[in-house]
Coordinates of C-alpha atoms and ligand atoms in Angstrom, one line a residue:
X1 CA 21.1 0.5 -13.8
X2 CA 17.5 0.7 -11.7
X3 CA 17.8 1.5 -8.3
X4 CA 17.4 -2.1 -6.3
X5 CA 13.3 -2.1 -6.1
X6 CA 13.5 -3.5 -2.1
X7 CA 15.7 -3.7 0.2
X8 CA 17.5 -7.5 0.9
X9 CA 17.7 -9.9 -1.4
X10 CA 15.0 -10.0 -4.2
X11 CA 15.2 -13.9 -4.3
X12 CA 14.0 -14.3 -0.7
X13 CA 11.4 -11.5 -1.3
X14 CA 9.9 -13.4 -4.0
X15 CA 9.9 -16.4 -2.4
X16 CA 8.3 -14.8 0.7
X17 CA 5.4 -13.5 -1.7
X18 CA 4.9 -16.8 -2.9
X19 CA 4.2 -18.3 -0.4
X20 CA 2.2 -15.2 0.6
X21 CA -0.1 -15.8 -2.3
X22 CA -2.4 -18.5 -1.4
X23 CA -2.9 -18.0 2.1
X24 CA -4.6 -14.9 1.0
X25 CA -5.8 -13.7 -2.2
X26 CA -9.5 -13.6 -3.4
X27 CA -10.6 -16.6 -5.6
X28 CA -11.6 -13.7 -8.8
X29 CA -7.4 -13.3 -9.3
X30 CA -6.3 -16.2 -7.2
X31 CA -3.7 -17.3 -10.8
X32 CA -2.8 -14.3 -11.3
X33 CA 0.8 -13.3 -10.5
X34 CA 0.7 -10.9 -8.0
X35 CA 1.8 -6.9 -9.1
X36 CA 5.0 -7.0 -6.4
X37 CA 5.9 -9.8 -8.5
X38 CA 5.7 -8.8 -11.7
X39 CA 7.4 -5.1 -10.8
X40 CA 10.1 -6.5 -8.8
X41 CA 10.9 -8.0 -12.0
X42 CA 10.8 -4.6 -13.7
X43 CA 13.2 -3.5 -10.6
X44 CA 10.5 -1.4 -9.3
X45 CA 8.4 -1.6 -6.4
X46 CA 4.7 -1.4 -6.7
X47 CA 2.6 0.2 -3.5
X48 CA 0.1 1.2 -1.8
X49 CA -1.1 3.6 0.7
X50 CA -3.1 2.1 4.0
X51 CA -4.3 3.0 6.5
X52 CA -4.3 1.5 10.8
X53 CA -8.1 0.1 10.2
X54 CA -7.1 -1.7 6.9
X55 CA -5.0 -4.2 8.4
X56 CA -7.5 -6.8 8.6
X57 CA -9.7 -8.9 6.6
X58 CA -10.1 -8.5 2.8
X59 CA -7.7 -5.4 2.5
X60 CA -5.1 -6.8 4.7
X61 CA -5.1 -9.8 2.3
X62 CA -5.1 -8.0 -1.1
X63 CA -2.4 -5.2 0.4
X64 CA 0.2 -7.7 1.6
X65 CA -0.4 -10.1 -1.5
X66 CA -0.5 -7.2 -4.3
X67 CA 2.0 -4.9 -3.5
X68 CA 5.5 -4.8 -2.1
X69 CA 5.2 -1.4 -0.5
X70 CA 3.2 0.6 1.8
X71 CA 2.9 4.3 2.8
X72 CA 0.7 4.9 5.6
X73 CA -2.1 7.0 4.9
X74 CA -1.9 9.2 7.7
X75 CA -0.6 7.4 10.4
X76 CA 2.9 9.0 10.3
X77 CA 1.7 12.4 10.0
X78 CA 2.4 15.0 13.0
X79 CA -1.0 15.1 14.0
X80 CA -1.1 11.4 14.9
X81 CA 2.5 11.2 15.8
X82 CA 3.1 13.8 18.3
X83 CA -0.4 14.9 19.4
X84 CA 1.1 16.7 22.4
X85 CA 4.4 18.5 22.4
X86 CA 7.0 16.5 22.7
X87 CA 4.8 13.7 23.6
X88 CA 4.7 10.8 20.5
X89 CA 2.4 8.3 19.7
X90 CA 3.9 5.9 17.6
X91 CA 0.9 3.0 18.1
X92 CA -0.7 3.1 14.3
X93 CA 2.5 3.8 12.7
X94 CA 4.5 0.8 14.3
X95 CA 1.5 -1.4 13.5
X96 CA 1.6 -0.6 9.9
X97 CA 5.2 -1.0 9.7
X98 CA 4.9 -4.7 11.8
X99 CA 2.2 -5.5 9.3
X100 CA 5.1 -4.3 6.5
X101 CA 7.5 -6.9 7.7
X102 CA 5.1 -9.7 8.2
X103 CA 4.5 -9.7 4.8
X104 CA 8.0 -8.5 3.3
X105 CA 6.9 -5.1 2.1
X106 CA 9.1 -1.9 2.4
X107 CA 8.1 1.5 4.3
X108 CA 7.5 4.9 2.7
X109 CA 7.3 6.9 5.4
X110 CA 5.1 10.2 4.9
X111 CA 5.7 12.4 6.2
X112 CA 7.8 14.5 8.2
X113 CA 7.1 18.3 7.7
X114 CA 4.3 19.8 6.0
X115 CA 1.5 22.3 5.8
X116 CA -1.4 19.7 7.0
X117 CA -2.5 17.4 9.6
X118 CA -0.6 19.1 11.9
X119 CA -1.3 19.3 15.4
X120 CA -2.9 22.7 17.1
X121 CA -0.1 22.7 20.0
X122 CA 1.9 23.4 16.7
X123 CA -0.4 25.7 14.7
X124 CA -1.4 27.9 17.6
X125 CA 1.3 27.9 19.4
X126 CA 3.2 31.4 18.7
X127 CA 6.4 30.5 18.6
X128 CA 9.2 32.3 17.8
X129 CA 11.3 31.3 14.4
X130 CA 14.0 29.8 16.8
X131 CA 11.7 27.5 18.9
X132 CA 9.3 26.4 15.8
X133 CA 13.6 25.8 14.0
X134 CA 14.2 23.3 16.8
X135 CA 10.7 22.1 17.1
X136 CA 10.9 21.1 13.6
X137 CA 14.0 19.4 13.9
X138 CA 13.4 17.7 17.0
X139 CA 10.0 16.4 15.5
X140 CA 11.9 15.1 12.3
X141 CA 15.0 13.6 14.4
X142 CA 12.6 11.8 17.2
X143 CA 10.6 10.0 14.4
X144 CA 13.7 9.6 11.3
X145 CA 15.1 7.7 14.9
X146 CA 12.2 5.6 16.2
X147 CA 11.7 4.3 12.7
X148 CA 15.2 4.0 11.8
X149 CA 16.1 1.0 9.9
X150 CA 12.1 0.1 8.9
X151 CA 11.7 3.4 6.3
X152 CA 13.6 3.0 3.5
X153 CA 12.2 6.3 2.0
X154 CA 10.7 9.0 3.5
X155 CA 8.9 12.0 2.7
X156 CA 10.8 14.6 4.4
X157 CA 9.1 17.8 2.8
X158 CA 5.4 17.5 1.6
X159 CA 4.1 19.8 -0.7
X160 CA 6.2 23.2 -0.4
X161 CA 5.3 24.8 -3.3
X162 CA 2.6 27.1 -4.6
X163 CA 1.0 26.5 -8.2
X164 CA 2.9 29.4 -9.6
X165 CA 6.1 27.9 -8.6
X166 CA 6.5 30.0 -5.4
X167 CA 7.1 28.3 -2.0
X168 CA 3.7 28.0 -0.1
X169 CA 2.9 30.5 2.3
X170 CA 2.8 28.0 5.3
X171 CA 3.9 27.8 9.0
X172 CA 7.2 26.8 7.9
X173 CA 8.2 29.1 5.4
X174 CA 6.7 32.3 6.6
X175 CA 8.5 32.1 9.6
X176 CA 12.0 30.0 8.7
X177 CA 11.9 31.2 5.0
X178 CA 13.1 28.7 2.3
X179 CA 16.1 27.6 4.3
X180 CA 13.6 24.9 6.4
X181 CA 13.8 22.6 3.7
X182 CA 17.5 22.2 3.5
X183 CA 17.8 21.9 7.3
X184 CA 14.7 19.2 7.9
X185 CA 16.8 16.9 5.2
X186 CA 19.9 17.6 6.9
X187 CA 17.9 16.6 10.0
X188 CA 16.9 13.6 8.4
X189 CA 19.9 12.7 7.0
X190 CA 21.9 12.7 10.2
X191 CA 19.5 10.4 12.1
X192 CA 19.3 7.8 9.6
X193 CA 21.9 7.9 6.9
X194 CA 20.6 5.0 5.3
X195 CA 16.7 6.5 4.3
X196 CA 16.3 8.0 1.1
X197 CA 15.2 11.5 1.7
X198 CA 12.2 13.1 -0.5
X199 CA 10.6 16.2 -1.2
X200 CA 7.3 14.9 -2.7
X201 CA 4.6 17.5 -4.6
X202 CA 1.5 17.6 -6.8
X203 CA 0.6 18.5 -9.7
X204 CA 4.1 18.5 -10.7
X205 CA 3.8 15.8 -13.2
X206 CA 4.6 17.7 -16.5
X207 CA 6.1 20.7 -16.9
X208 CA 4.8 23.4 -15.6
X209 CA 5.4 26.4 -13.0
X210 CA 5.0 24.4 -10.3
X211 CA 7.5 21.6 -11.4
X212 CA 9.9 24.2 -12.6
X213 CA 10.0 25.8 -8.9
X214 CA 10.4 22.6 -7.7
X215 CA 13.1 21.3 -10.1
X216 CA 15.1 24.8 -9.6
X217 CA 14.9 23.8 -5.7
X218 CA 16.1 20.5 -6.3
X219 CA 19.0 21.8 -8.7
X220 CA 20.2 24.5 -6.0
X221 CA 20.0 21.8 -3.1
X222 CA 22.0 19.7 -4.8
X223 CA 24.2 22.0 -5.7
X224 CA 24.6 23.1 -2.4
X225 CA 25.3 19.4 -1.1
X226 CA 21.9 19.0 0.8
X227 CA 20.9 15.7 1.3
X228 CA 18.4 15.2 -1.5
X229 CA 17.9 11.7 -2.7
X230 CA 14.8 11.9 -4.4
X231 CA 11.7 13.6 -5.9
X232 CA 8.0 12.5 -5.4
X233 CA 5.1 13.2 -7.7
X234 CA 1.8 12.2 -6.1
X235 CA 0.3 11.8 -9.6
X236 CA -3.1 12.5 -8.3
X237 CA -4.9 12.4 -11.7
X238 CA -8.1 13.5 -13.5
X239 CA -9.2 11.2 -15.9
X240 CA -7.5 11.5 -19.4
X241 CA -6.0 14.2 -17.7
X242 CA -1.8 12.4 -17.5
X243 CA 0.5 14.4 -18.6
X244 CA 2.0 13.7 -22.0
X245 CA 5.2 15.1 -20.8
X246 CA 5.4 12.9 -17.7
X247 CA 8.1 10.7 -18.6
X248 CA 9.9 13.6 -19.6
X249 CA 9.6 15.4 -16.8
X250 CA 10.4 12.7 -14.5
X251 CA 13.8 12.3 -16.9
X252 CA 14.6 15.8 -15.9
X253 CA 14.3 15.7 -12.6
X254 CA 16.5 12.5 -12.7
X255 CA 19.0 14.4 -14.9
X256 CA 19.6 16.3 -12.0
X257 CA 21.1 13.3 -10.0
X258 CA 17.7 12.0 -8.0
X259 CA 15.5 8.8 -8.0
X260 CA 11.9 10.1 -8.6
X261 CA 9.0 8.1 -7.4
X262 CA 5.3 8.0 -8.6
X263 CA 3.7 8.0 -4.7
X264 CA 0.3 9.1 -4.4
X265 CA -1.2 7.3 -7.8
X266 CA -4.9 7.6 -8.5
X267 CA -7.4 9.0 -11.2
X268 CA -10.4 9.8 -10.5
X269 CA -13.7 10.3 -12.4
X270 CA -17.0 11.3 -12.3
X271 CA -19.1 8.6 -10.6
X272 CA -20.9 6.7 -11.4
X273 CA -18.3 4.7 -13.2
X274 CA -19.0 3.2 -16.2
X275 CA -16.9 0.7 -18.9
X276 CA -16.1 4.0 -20.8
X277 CA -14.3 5.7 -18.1
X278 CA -13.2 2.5 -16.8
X279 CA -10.8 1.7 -19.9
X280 CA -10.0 5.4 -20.2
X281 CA -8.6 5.0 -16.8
X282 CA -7.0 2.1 -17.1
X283 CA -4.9 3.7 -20.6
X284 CA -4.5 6.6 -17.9
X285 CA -2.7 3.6 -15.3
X286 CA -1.0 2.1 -18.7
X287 CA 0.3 5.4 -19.2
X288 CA 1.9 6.0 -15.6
X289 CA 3.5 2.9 -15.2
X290 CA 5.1 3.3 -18.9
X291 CA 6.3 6.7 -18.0
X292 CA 7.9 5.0 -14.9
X293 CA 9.0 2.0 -16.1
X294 CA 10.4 4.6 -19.1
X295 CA 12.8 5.8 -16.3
X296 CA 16.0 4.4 -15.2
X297 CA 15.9 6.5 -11.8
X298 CA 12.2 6.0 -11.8
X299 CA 12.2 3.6 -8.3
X300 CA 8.5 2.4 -7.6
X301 CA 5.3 3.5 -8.4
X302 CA 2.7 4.1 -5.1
X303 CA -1.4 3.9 -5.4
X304 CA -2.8 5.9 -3.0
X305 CA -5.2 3.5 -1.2
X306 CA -5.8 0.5 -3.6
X307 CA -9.8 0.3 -3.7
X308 CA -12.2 2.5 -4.2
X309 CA -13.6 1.6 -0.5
X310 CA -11.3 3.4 1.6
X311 CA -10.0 6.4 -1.3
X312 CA -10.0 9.8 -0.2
X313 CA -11.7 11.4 -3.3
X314 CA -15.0 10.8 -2.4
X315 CA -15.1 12.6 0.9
X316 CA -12.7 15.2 -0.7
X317 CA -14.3 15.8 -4.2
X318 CA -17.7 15.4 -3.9
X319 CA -19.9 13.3 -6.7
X320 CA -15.8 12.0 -7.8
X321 CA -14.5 8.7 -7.1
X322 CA -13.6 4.7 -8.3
X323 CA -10.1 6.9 -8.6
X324 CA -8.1 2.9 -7.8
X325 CA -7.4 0.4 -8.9
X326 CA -10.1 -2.0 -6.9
X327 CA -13.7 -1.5 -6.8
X328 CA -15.7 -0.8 -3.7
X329 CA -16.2 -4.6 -3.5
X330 CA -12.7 -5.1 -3.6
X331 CA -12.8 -6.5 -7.3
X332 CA -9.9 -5.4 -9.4
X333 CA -11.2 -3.3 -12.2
X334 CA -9.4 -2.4 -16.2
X335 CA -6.9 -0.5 -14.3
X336 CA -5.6 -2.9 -11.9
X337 CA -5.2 -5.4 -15.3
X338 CA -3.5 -2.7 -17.1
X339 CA -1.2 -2.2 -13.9
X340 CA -0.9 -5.9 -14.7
X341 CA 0.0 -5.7 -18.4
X342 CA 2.6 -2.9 -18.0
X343 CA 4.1 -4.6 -15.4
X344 CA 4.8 -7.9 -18.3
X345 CA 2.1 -9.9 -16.8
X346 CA -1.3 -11.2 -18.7
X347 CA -3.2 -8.4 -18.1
X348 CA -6.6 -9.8 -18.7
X349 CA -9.0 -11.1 -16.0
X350 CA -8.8 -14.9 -14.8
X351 CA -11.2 -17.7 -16.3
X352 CA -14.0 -17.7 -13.5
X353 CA -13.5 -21.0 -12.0
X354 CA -15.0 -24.1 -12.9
X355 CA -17.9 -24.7 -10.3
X356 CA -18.4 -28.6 -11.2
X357 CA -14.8 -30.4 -10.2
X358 CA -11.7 -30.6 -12.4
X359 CA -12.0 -33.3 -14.8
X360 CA -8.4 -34.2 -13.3
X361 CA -9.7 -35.3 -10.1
X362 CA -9.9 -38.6 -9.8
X363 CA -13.3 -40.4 -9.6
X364 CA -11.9 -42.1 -6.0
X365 CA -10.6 -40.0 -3.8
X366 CA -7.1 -40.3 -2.3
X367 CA -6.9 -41.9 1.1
X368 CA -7.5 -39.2 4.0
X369 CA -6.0 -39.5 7.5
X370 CA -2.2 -37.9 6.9
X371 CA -2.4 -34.3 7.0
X372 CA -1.7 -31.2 9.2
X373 CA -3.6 -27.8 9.6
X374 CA -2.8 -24.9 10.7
X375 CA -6.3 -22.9 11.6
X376 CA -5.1 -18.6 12.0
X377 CA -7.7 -16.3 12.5
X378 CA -7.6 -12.6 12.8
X379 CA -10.9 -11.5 14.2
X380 CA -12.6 -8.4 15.1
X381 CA -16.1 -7.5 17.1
X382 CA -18.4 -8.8 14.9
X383 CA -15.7 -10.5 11.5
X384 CA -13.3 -12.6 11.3
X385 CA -10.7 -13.9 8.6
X386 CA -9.8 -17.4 8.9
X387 CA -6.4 -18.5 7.3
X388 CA -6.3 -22.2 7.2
X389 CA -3.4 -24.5 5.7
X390 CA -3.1 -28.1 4.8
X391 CA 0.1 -29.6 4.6
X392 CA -0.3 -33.6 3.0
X393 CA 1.9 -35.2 5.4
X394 CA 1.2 -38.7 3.7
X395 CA 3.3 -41.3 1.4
X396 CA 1.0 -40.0 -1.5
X397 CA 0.5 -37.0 -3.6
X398 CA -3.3 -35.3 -2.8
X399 CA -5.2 -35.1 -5.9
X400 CA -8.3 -33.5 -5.4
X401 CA -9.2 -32.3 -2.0
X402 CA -11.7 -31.9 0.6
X403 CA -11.5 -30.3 4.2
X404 CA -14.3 -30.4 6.6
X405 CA -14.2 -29.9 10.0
X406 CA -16.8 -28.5 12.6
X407 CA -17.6 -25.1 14.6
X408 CA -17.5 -25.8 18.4
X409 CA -20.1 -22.8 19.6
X410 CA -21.4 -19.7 18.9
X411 CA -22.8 -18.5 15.5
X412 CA -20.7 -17.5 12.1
X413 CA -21.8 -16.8 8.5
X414 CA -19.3 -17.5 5.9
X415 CA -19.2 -14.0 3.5
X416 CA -16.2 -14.8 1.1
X417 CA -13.4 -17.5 0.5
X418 CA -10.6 -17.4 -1.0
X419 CA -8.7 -20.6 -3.2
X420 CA -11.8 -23.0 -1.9
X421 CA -15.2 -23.0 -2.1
X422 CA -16.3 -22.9 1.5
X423 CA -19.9 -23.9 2.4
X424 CA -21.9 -24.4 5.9
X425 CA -24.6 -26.5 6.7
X426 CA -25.6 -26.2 10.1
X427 CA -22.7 -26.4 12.5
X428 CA -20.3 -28.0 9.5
X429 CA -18.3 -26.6 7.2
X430 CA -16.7 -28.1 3.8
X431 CA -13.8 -26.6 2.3
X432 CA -13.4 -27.6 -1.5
X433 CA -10.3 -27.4 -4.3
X434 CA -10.6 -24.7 -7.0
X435 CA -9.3 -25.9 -10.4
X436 CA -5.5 -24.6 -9.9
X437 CA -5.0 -25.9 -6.2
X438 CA -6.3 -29.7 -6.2
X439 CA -3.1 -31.4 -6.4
X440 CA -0.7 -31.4 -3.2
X441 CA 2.2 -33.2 -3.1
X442 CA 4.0 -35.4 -0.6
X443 CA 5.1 -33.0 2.7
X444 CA 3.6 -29.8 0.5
X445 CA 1.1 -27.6 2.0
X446 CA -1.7 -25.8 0.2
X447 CA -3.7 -22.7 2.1
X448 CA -7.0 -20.9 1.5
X449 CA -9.2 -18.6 3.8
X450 CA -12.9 -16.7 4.3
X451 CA -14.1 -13.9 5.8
X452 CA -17.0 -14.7 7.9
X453 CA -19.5 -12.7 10.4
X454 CA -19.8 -14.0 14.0
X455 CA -21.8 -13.7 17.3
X456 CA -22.1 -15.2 20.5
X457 CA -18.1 -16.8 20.7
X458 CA -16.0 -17.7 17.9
X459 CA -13.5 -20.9 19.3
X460 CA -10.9 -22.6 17.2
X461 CA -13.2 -25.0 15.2
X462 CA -12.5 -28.9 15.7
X463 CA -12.9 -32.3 13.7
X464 CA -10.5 -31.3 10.7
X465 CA -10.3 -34.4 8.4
X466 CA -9.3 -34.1 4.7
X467 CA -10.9 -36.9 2.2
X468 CA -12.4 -38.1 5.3
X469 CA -9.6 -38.7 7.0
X470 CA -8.5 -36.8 10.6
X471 CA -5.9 -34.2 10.4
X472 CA -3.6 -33.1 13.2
X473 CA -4.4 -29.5 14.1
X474 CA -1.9 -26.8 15.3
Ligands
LIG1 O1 -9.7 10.3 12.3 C1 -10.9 11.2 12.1 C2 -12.1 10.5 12.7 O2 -12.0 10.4 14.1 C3 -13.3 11.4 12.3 O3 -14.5 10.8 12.7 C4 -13.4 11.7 10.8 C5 -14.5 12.6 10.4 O4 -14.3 13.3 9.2 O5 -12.2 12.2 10.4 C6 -11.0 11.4 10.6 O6 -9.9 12.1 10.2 C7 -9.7 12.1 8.8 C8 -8.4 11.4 8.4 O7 -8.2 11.5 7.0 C9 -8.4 10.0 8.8 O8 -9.3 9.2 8.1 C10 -9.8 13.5 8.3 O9 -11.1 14.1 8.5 C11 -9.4 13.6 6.8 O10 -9.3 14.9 6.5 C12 -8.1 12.9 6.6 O11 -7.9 12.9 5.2 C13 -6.6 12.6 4.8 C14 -6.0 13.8 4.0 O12 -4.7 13.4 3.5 C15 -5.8 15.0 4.9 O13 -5.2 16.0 4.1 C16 -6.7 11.4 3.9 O14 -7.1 10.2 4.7 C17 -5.3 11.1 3.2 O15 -5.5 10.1 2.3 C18 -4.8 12.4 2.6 O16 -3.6 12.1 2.0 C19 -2.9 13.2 1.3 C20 -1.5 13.0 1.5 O17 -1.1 12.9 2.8 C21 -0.7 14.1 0.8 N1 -1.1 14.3 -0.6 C22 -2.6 14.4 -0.8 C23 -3.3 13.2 -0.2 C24 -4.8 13.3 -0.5 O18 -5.4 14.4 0.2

């Protein structure tokens, strides 16, 4: 049987990304059934990583619609968790896992010990073997325990190995030898029994002398009755560059009595991008996912950052990028449809919609004057993202809708909507149905949102009314 994609029950999870859905996703894939959907389906989760300034806006929306899991991006690394000896700072990490549960998503937690990102107190420190020991278990038992009960899997060991298969000559091993690794998972282990504990690698994919040191490490620790519950492989592709003996590989390491994870998904190119590369890499995302999904044990699949925007290759490989699954404009591209596709859903890109109205509509509109909205806003210095919801609280269904309502002071721009068309003219603003979200029955709600610029103040707007008729306003 799969492993259980997410923790609690799956039923409430997909009813919680339902309703998720319309508050928040770009009009381009509004239809479209979201990938959390679709994998928790497959009994996998599907991920991302993400990072503390992401949590607004247009990535904020896409993250917590698209994907059921998140790994920060750095926010759970030593650097930024204990910046000062025994002195933590848990800030960007708690706010990625409260943004987690607001929208139902599980925590990979990366990651506890490892060669980078790790603070100079640390590095330059001079320890000796016994005080870095208990450093490096007090580190790992202070942060398993302040995130105990949100991680459901962590990276306890990041990248130990060398290319040739030999463990990496880092702070770690040099001075603590091999035997680090069993006692940061026992560490683990013992201050949250319920976390599945990683050791998570790249360029381990196939088979190679890399993945052979690391699947001989796994095989001893097992055998020795460390607690091992898994194996990550970043997957941190070149284009047409998957392994063939992926899925294989990943079997083995399974064999061997672990889940194994895909965590740190992306493939990059060189940019510019063009349609060429563009399907290559989306038969390179059609390949991973099959080689996943081609695994029993195999328990989620993790992009590391979703749009090309915010990726890491860039600043790490220079004149190599569009490595996700979004573009820089946050537009999915081949590869987030063949994410799609493998995942059993459509896998081709949504009929634009119609910019005339439906030919359902009807040619009177319904009587206004019995509805409720709900006006959220998360704003920032000079942005904001409104989230607004109508609920028909009438005797009659809605077919066909349209919201106005007014801004009180200050200045804003409307820069993107989301399931409306939202337009400005002067101080007032008109909120129109797309195709797919006219109708709205009797006591059911429907929800759209924009991005928008603003100077000066930004006040809850006033004057809601929907087909001309006032709406109550919470
Ligand atoms: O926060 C500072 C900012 O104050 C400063 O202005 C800026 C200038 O360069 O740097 C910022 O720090 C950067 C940090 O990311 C946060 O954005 C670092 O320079 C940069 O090196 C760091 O890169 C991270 C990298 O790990 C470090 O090794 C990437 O975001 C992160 O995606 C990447 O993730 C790793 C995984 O943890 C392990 N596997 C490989 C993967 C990709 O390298």
């Amino acid at each position: 049987m799969r492993r259980s994609a997410v923790g609690g029950s799956a039923v409430a999870m997909l009813a919680a990304a339902a309703a998720l859905v319309s508050v928040t996703m770009p009009s381009a894939h509004a239809a479209d059934t979201p990938l959390r959907t679709l994998a928790e389906a497959k009994g996998i989760y599907m991920g991302t990583a993400l990072m503390q300034n992401e949590l607004t806006g247009i990535s904020a929306s896409i993250a917590g619609t698209q994907f059921d899991s998140v790994t920060p991006g750095n926010e759970m690394k030593w650097e930024s968790v204990e910046p000062t000896r025994g002195t933590y700072n848990w800030g960007p990490a708690d706010q990625i896992v409260s943004f987690a549960q607001a929208n139902n998503m599980q925590v990979r937690g990366h990651n506890l010990v490892w060669h980078s990102q790790l603070p100079s107190w640390l590095t330059s420190g001079s320890f000796t073997n016994q005080q870095l020991h208990d450093i490096m278990i007090k580190h790992v038992t202070d942060e398993v325990t302040h995130f105990k009960g949100k991680v459901v899997h962590w990276d306890v060991v990041n990248e130990p190995f060398n290319e040739d298969g030999t463990f990496r000559s880092d702070l770690w091993y040099n001075q603590l030898g091999s035997s680090y690794i069993a006692d940061a998972l026992t560490a683990a282990r013992a201050a949250d029994p319920n976390a599945k504990l990683y050791i998570n690698d790249y360029n381990v994919e196939g088979e190679n002398a890399k993945s052979n040191g690391l699947y001989n490490l796994v095989k001893s620790l097992k055998q020795q009755g460390v607690p091992i519950d898994g194996v990550g492989f970043q997957a941190h592709f070149i284009l047409g560059q998957v392994p063939s003996d992926f899925k294989a590989n990943l079997q083995r390491f399974a064999d061997l009595g672990v889940d194994v994870a895909v965590t740190e998904l992306d493939v990059r190119m060189q940019t510019p991008a063009d349609s060429t590369k563009l399907q290559q890499q989306a038969n390179d995302y059609t390949a991973v996912m099959n080689d996943c999904l081609g695994v029993t044990r195999c328990v989620g699949v993790t992009v590391w950052g979703f749009n090309d925007a915010t990726s890491w290759v860039p600043s790490t490989f220079p004149g190599q990028g569009a490595a996700t699954p979004y573009d820089e404009n946050y537009q999915p591209k081949p590869a987030y449809y063949a994410i799609q596709a493998a995942l059993g859903g459509n896998g081709t890109p949504p009929t634009t919609p119609p910019t005339s109205p439906p030919t359902t509509q009807p040619s009177t509109p319904p009587p206004g004057g019995n509805c409720a909205v709900t006006y959220g806003v998360n704003q920032w210095n000079t942005g904001f993202t409104a989230n607004i919801t109508v609920k028909n609280t009438g005797s009659a269904p809605i077919s066909g809708w349209t919201l106005t309502w007014n801004q009180a002071s200050g200045t804003q721009t409307v820069t993107q909507a989301w399931n409306a068309t939202v337009t400005k003219s002067g101080t007032a603003y008109t909120a129109k149905n797309l195709s797919y979200n006219g109708a709205i029955a009797v006591g059911a709600s429907t929800s759209f949102g924009f991005n928008a610029d603003w100077s000066g103040s930004n006040p809850t707007p006033t004057g809601f009314a929907l087909n001309g008729g006032a709406c109550t306003v919470s």
